[in-house]
Coordinates of C-alpha atoms in Angstrom, one line a residue:
Chain A
X1 CA 0.0 0.0 0.0
X2 CA 1.3 3.4 -0.9
X3 CA 2.2 5.8 2.0
X4 CA -0.5 8.4 1.2
X5 CA -3.2 5.7 0.8
X6 CA -2.0 4.1 4.1
X7 CA -2.3 7.4 6.0
X8 CA -5.6 8.2 4.4
X9 CA -7.0 4.8 5.3
X10 CA -5.6 5.0 8.8
X11 CA -7.2 8.5 9.3
X12 CA -10.6 7.1 8.0
X13 CA -10.4 4.2 10.5
X14 CA -9.6 6.7 13.3
X15 CA -12.5 8.9 12.4
X16 CA -14.8 5.9 12.2
X17 CA -13.7 4.8 15.7
X18 CA -14.2 8.2 17.1
X19 CA -17.7 8.5 15.5
X20 CA -18.7 5.1 17.0
X21 CA -17.3 6.2 20.4
X22 CA -19.4 9.5 20.3
X23 CA -22.5 7.5 19.4
X24 CA -22.1 5.0 22.2
X25 CA -19.4 6.4 24.5
X26 CA -18.7 3.0 26.1
X27 CA -14.9 3.0 26.2
X28 CA -14.6 6.6 27.4
X29 CA -17.2 6.0 30.1
X30 CA -15.5 2.8 31.3
X31 CA -12.1 4.6 31.4
X32 CA -13.5 7.6 33.3
X33 CA -15.4 5.6 35.8
X34 CA -12.4 3.4 36.5
X35 CA -10.0 6.3 36.8
X36 CA -12.2 8.5 39.0
X37 CA -13.1 5.6 41.3
X38 CA -9.4 4.6 41.8
X39 CA -8.5 8.3 42.3
X40 CA -11.2 8.8 44.9
X41 CA -10.4 5.5 46.8
X42 CA -6.6 6.3 46.9
X43 CA -7.3 10.0 47.8
X44 CA -9.6 9.0 50.8
X45 CA -7.1 6.3 51.9
X46 CA -4.2 8.7 51.8
X47 CA -6.3 11.3 53.6
X48 CA -4.1 14.4 53.6
X49 CA -0.8 12.7 54.4
X50 CA 2.1 14.5 52.6
X51 CA 3.6 12.1 50.2
X52 CA 7.0 12.0 48.6
X53 CA 7.1 13.2 45.0
X54 CA 8.3 9.8 43.8
X55 CA 5.4 8.1 45.5
X56 CA 2.9 10.6 44.1
X57 CA 4.3 10.1 40.6
X58 CA 4.1 6.3 41.0
X59 CA 0.5 6.5 42.2
X60 CA -0.4 8.6 39.2
X61 CA 1.1 6.2 36.7
X62 CA -0.2 3.1 38.3
X63 CA -3.6 4.7 38.0
X64 CA -3.1 5.8 34.4
X65 CA -1.6 2.4 33.4
X66 CA -4.5 0.3 34.8
X67 CA -7.1 2.8 33.4
X68 CA -5.5 2.5 30.0
X69 CA -5.5 -1.3 30.2
X70 CA -9.3 -1.3 30.7
X71 CA -9.9 0.8 27.6
X72 CA -7.0 0.3 25.1
X73 CA -7.6 -3.5 25.3
X74 CA -10.9 -2.8 23.6
X75 CA -9.4 -1.3 20.5
X76 CA -9.3 -4.6 18.5
X77 CA -11.3 -6.8 20.9
X78 CA -14.5 -4.8 20.2
X79 CA -14.1 -5.4 16.4
X80 CA -13.7 -9.1 17.0
X81 CA -16.6 -9.4 19.3
X82 CA -19.0 -7.5 17.0
X83 CA -17.8 -9.4 13.9
X84 CA -16.6 -6.3 12.1
X85 CA -12.9 -7.2 12.3
X86 CA -13.0 -9.5 9.2
X87 CA -14.9 -6.9 7.1
X88 CA -12.3 -4.3 8.1
X89 CA -9.4 -6.7 7.3
X90 CA -11.0 -7.4 3.9
X91 CA -11.3 -3.6 3.2
X92 CA -7.8 -2.3 4.1
X93 CA -4.3 -3.0 5.1
X94 CA -3.5 -4.3 8.6
X95 CA -1.0 -1.4 9.1
X96 CA -3.7 1.2 8.3
X97 CA -6.1 -0.4 10.8
X98 CA -3.3 -0.4 13.4
X99 CA -2.3 3.2 12.9
X100 CA -6.0 4.2 13.1
X101 CA -6.4 2.3 16.3
X102 CA -3.3 3.8 17.9
X103 CA -4.5 7.3 17.1
X104 CA -7.9 6.4 18.6
X105 CA -6.4 4.9 21.8
X106 CA -4.0 7.9 22.1
X107 CA -6.9 10.5 21.8
X108 CA -9.0 8.4 24.3
X109 CA -6.1 8.3 26.8
X110 CA -5.3 12.0 26.5
X111 CA -9.0 12.7 26.9
X112 CA -9.0 10.8 30.2
X113 CA -5.7 12.4 31.3
X114 CA -7.0 15.9 30.7
X115 CA -9.8 15.2 33.3
X116 CA -7.9 12.9 35.7
X117 CA -4.5 14.6 36.0
X118 CA -5.8 18.0 37.2
X119 CA -8.2 16.2 39.5
X120 CA -5.3 14.2 40.9
X121 CA -3.3 17.4 41.5
X122 CA -6.2 19.0 43.3
X123 CA -7.1 16.0 45.5
X124 CA -3.4 15.3 46.5
X125 CA -2.7 19.1 46.8
X126 CA 0.2 18.9 44.4
X127 CA 1.5 22.0 42.7
X128 CA 3.9 20.8 40.1
X129 CA 7.1 22.9 39.9
X130 CA 7.3 22.3 36.1
X131 CA 3.8 22.0 34.7
X132 CA 4.9 21.9 31.1
X133 CA 7.3 19.1 31.8
X134 CA 4.5 17.2 33.5
X135 CA 2.2 17.8 30.5
X136 CA 4.9 16.5 28.1
X137 CA 5.5 13.5 30.3
X138 CA 1.8 12.6 30.4
X139 CA 1.3 13.1 26.7
X140 CA 4.4 11.0 25.8
X141 CA 3.4 8.4 28.4
X142 CA -0.1 8.2 26.9
X143 CA 1.5 7.8 23.5
X144 CA 3.7 4.9 24.6
X145 CA 0.8 3.2 26.3
X146 CA -1.4 3.7 23.3
X147 CA 1.2 2.3 20.9
X148 CA 2.1 -0.7 23.0
X149 CA -1.4 -1.3 24.3
X150 CA -2.9 -1.3 20.8
X151 CA -0.3 -3.9 19.7
X152 CA -1.2 -6.2 22.5
X153 CA -4.8 -5.6 21.9
X154 CA -4.3 -6.9 18.4
X155 CA -2.5 -10.0 19.7
X156 CA -5.0 -10.9 22.4
X157 CA -8.1 -10.2 20.4
X158 CA -8.1 -13.7 19.0
X159 CA -8.2 -15.4 22.4
X160 CA -10.5 -15.6 25.4
X161 CA -9.9 -13.8 28.8
X162 CA -8.4 -10.9 26.9
X163 CA -8.6 -8.3 29.7
X164 CA -6.3 -10.1 32.2
X165 CA -4.0 -11.5 29.5
X166 CA -3.6 -8.0 28.0
X167 CA -2.3 -6.6 31.3
X168 CA -0.1 -9.6 32.1
X169 CA 1.5 -9.5 28.6
X170 CA 1.9 -5.8 28.2
X171 CA 3.2 -4.9 31.7
X172 CA 6.8 -6.2 31.2
X173 CA 7.0 -4.4 27.9
X174 CA 5.7 -1.2 29.3
X175 CA 7.8 -1.3 32.4
X176 CA 10.7 0.8 31.0
X177 CA 8.3 3.4 29.8
X178 CA 6.5 3.5 33.2
X179 CA 9.8 3.6 35.1
X180 CA 11.0 6.7 33.1
X181 CA 7.5 8.3 33.3
X182 CA 7.4 8.0 37.1
X183 CA 10.9 9.4 37.4
X184 CA 10.2 12.3 35.0
X185 CA 6.8 13.0 36.7
X186 CA 8.5 13.0 40.1
X187 CA 11.1 15.5 38.9
X188 CA 8.3 17.7 37.4
X189 CA 6.5 17.6 40.8
X190 CA 9.6 18.5 42.8
X191 CA 11.2 20.9 40.3
X192 CA 14.6 20.6 38.7
X193 CA 16.5 21.7 35.6
X194 CA 14.3 21.2 32.5
X195 CA 17.4 20.3 30.5
X196 CA 18.0 17.3 32.9
X197 CA 14.6 15.9 31.8
X198 CA 15.3 16.1 28.1
X199 CA 17.0 12.6 27.9
X200 CA 14.0 11.0 29.7
X201 CA 11.5 12.7 27.5
X202 CA 13.5 11.7 24.4
X203 CA 13.6 8.1 25.7
X204 CA 9.8 8.1 26.0
X205 CA 9.4 9.4 22.5
X206 CA 11.8 6.9 21.0
X207 CA 10.3 4.0 23.0
X208 CA 6.9 4.8 21.3
X209 CA 8.6 5.2 17.9
X210 CA 10.5 1.9 18.1
X211 CA 7.4 0.0 19.4
X212 CA 5.3 1.5 16.6
X213 CA 7.7 0.4 13.9
X214 CA 8.1 -3.1 15.3
X215 CA 4.3 -3.3 15.6
X216 CA 3.7 -2.3 12.0
X217 CA 5.7 -5.3 11.0
X218 CA 4.0 -7.6 13.5
X219 CA 0.4 -6.7 12.7
X220 CA 0.8 -8.1 9.1
X221 CA 1.1 -11.5 10.6
X222 CA -1.8 -11.4 13.1
Chain B
X1 CA -10.5 -7.6 -15.2
X2 CA -11.0 -11.3 -15.8
X3 CA -9.7 -12.8 -12.6
X4 CA -9.2 -16.6 -12.3
X5 CA -8.9 -18.2 -8.8
X6 CA -6.8 -21.3 -8.6
X7 CA -6.9 -23.3 -5.4
X8 CA -4.2 -26.0 -5.3
X9 CA -4.3 -29.0 -2.9
X10 CA -5.9 -27.1 -0.1
X11 CA -6.1 -28.9 3.3
X12 CA -7.4 -27.6 6.5
X13 CA -6.8 -29.2 9.9
X14 CA -8.6 -28.3 13.1
X15 CA -6.6 -30.8 15.2
X16 CA -7.4 -33.5 15.8
X17 CA -9.9 -33.2 12.9
X18 CA -9.1 -32.7 9.2
X19 CA -11.9 -30.6 7.7
X20 CA -11.0 -31.2 4.1
X21 CA -7.9 -32.5 2.3
X22 CA -6.4 -31.9 -1.2
X23 CA -9.1 -29.6 -2.6
X24 CA -8.0 -28.3 -6.0
X25 CA -10.4 -26.2 -8.0
X26 CA -10.3 -23.3 -10.5
X27 CA -12.9 -20.6 -10.5
X28 CA -13.1 -19.3 -14.1
X29 CA -14.0 -15.7 -14.9
X30 CA -17.7 -15.1 -15.7
X31 CA -18.9 -18.1 -13.8
X32 CA -21.0 -19.1 -10.8
X33 CA -19.1 -21.6 -8.6
X34 CA -21.1 -23.4 -5.9
X35 CA -19.6 -25.1 -2.9
X36 CA -22.0 -27.6 -1.3
X37 CA -21.7 -30.2 1.4
X38 CA -23.2 -31.3 4.8
X39 CA -22.9 -29.0 7.8
X40 CA -19.4 -29.0 9.2
X41 CA -17.9 -30.1 5.9
X42 CA -15.8 -26.9 5.7
X43 CA -17.7 -24.7 3.2
X44 CA -17.4 -21.5 5.2
X45 CA -13.8 -22.2 6.0
X46 CA -13.0 -22.8 2.3
X47 CA -14.6 -19.5 1.4
X48 CA -12.6 -17.7 4.1
X49 CA -9.3 -19.4 2.9
X50 CA -10.1 -18.1 -0.6
X51 CA -10.8 -14.6 0.8
X52 CA -7.5 -14.7 2.7
X53 CA -9.2 -14.4 6.1
X54 CA -8.1 -17.9 7.3
X55 CA -4.8 -19.6 6.4
X56 CA -4.9 -23.1 5.0
X57 CA -2.9 -25.8 6.7
X58 CA -1.5 -26.9 3.3
X59 CA -1.9 -25.8 -0.3
X60 CA -2.2 -22.4 -2.0
X61 CA -4.7 -20.0 -3.5
X62 CA -3.6 -17.8 -6.5
X63 CA -5.6 -15.0 -8.1
X64 CA -4.5 -14.2 -11.6
X65 CA -5.5 -11.8 -14.3
X66 CA -4.4 -12.8 -17.8
X67 CA -1.6 -14.9 -16.4
X68 CA -0.4 -12.2 -14.0
X69 CA -0.5 -13.2 -10.3
X70 CA -2.2 -10.5 -8.3
X71 CA -0.6 -9.0 -5.2
X72 CA -2.2 -9.0 -1.7
X73 CA -3.4 -5.4 -2.2
X74 CA -4.9 -6.2 -5.6
X75 CA -6.6 -9.3 -4.2
X76 CA -8.2 -7.1 -1.5
X77 CA -9.6 -4.9 -4.2
X78 CA -10.8 -8.0 -6.2
X79 CA -12.9 -9.6 -3.4
X80 CA -16.3 -8.7 -2.1
X81 CA -17.7 -11.0 0.6
X82 CA -21.1 -11.6 2.3
X83 CA -21.2 -14.1 5.1
X84 CA -23.3 -14.6 8.3
X85 CA -20.4 -14.0 10.6
X86 CA -19.4 -10.7 9.0
X87 CA -21.0 -7.6 10.4
X88 CA -21.1 -3.9 9.7
X89 CA -21.0 -1.2 12.4
X90 CA -24.2 -1.1 14.5
X91 CA -23.5 2.4 15.8
X92 CA -23.3 3.9 12.3
X93 CA -26.2 4.3 9.8
X94 CA -26.3 2.2 6.6
X95 CA -25.1 5.2 4.6
X96 CA -22.3 6.0 7.0
X97 CA -21.1 2.4 6.9
X98 CA -21.0 2.4 3.1
X99 CA -19.3 5.9 3.1
X100 CA -16.7 4.6 5.5
X101 CA -15.8 1.5 3.5
X102 CA -15.9 3.5 0.3
X103 CA -13.4 5.9 1.7
X104 CA -11.1 3.3 3.3
X105 CA -11.1 1.4 0.0
X106 CA -10.5 4.6 -2.0
X107 CA -13.6 4.1 -4.2
X108 CA -13.9 6.9 -6.8
X109 CA -17.4 8.5 -7.3
X110 CA -18.5 6.9 -4.1
X111 CA -21.6 9.0 -3.5
X112 CA -23.3 7.9 -6.8
X113 CA -22.2 4.3 -6.3
X114 CA -23.6 4.2 -2.7
X115 CA -26.9 5.7 -3.8
X116 CA -27.2 3.2 -6.6
X117 CA -26.4 0.3 -4.4
X118 CA -28.8 1.4 -1.6
X119 CA -31.5 1.5 -4.3
X120 CA -30.5 -1.9 -5.6
X121 CA -30.8 -3.6 -2.2
X122 CA -33.9 -1.6 -1.2
X123 CA -32.5 0.4 1.7
X124 CA -32.7 4.0 0.4
X125 CA -35.5 4.9 2.8
X126 CA -33.7 3.5 5.8
X127 CA -30.2 4.8 4.9
X128 CA -29.9 7.3 7.8
X129 CA -31.1 4.8 10.5
X130 CA -28.4 3.1 12.7
X131 CA -27.7 -0.4 11.6
X132 CA -28.5 -1.6 15.1
X133 CA -32.2 -0.9 14.2
X134 CA -32.1 -3.0 11.1
X135 CA -33.6 -6.5 10.9
X136 CA -31.3 -9.4 10.1
X137 CA -32.5 -9.4 6.5
X138 CA -31.9 -5.7 6.1
X139 CA -28.4 -6.2 7.6
X140 CA -27.7 -8.8 5.0
X141 CA -29.0 -6.5 2.2
X142 CA -26.6 -3.8 3.5
X143 CA -23.8 -6.4 3.4
X144 CA -24.5 -6.9 -0.3
X145 CA -24.3 -3.2 -0.9
X146 CA -21.0 -3.1 1.0
X147 CA -19.6 -6.1 -0.9
X148 CA -20.4 -4.5 -4.3
X149 CA -19.1 -1.1 -3.4
X150 CA -15.7 -1.4 -5.0
X151 CA -17.1 -3.4 -8.0
X152 CA -15.2 -6.6 -7.1
X153 CA -14.2 -9.2 -9.7
X154 CA -14.9 -12.1 -7.3
X155 CA -18.0 -12.1 -5.1
X156 CA -17.8 -14.6 -2.3
X157 CA -21.1 -15.5 -0.7
X158 CA -21.7 -17.8 2.3
X159 CA -25.4 -18.9 2.4
X160 CA -26.4 -16.1 0.0
X161 CA -30.1 -15.9 0.9
X162 CA -30.1 -17.3 4.5
X163 CA -31.8 -14.3 6.1
X164 CA -33.7 -12.9 3.2
X165 CA -37.4 -13.0 2.2
X166 CA -38.3 -14.1 -1.3
X167 CA -38.0 -10.5 -2.6
X168 CA -34.6 -10.2 -1.1
X169 CA -33.6 -13.6 -2.6
X170 CA -34.6 -12.4 -6.0
X171 CA -32.4 -9.3 -5.6
X172 CA -29.5 -11.6 -4.7
X173 CA -30.1 -13.8 -7.7
X174 CA -30.1 -10.7 -9.9
X175 CA -26.8 -9.6 -8.3
X176 CA -25.3 -13.0 -9.0
X177 CA -26.3 -12.9 -12.6
X178 CA -25.1 -9.3 -13.0
X179 CA -21.8 -10.3 -11.3
X180 CA -21.3 -13.1 -13.8
X181 CA -21.1 -10.6 -16.6
X182 CA -18.0 -8.9 -15.3
X183 CA -16.6 -11.3 -12.8
X184 CA -17.5 -14.5 -10.9
X185 CA -19.3 -15.7 -7.8
X186 CA -18.1 -18.3 -5.4
X187 CA -20.9 -19.3 -3.0
X188 CA -21.6 -21.9 -0.3
X189 CA -25.1 -23.3 -0.3
X190 CA -27.2 -26.3 0.2
X191 CA -30.3 -24.7 -1.4
X192 CA -31.2 -26.7 -4.5
X193 CA -32.4 -23.6 -6.4
X194 CA -29.0 -21.9 -5.8
X195 CA -27.0 -25.0 -6.7
X196 CA -29.0 -25.1 -10.0
X197 CA -27.7 -21.7 -10.9
X198 CA -24.0 -22.8 -10.8
X199 CA -21.7 -23.4 -13.7
X200 CA -19.5 -25.5 -11.6
X201 CA -20.0 -27.3 -8.3
X202 CA -17.6 -28.5 -5.6
X203 CA -19.0 -31.1 -3.2
X204 CA -17.3 -31.2 0.1
X205 CA -17.7 -34.5 2.0

């Protein structure tokens, strides 16, 4: 498939997924309910105790990771369950479908993060010293989770017990990303030199890029 | 395009069972090719192997046009398929479904083509309704419109009239005859009327 046709088809798949989501906002609702519930439970449990920035960052990313797993896993699974996966595969290239699904998952996660992260900052009384660095970390973290999560969603879509399998399989692969995300978020909370964060942000970007390229090759065989 | 489909020595195992073994057939251009056999003989699986949706355990399927073997991308543009386990998007309307697939396939003059196909399958009045509100027969009609959207050379039909009333069945027979003029139809059926339409028959045991 030519590059332009690939991108056009991917964009069309992305728009279709968004349109379906707006009609029956199932995935977004599940993600939001899960994220807000976890946030409230943790917030009440911690109850005003001043936490270390690293612990705060870890809590945020544990919450974002498990929230993502409940929603991103649906990217391919939903198509398999409703019987539309075969029709889609007949219509276009696997790579176009994958790119469209990554875009959709990314937008979904960023949408959740836009609501959840400010709420988290308010509930835990955190005033990040470097808000822009925090925003960049969250966006790059969401990108990495979307890319990797969508790949594993494509893998587990063919089997039963997808939800738990998805988390078990993807966690080791996402561990480096989460590790760096926690470290960068912690620094953004506490405040430091922005230049010192550049390598970590670059790592998160290249992690997504490398996973994306490897996944494009992989999805042809699924 | 006069596309010929050559299946060579196809075998499908679902361990410990072998569904079929050594199936070699050629679907000639401008023909209706029926696949018949008892339930569980592998008719649907054979159609999916031809469509490239399921891999065979052994053997190969080639699509050729005047001796030239078609690439995977060309094959995708060559095939239109209707089957009970294929579905369109319930959240979208019939028109939106067709517009989406036309765009993703890069169909030129899609608007006119969609209007014509909706008219052909009798869904013009319900085109703006969500597919979730369609009956199973209407969903199958929409599947025909979807399958014909890119003017495929090979139309693959699994139980072509299974959910349709007699008027719907007549529309399908018309589609099959029309398809024969510029391509071919491979279909799985046990309906005697549909078998009688075929130019060639494969009996799976």
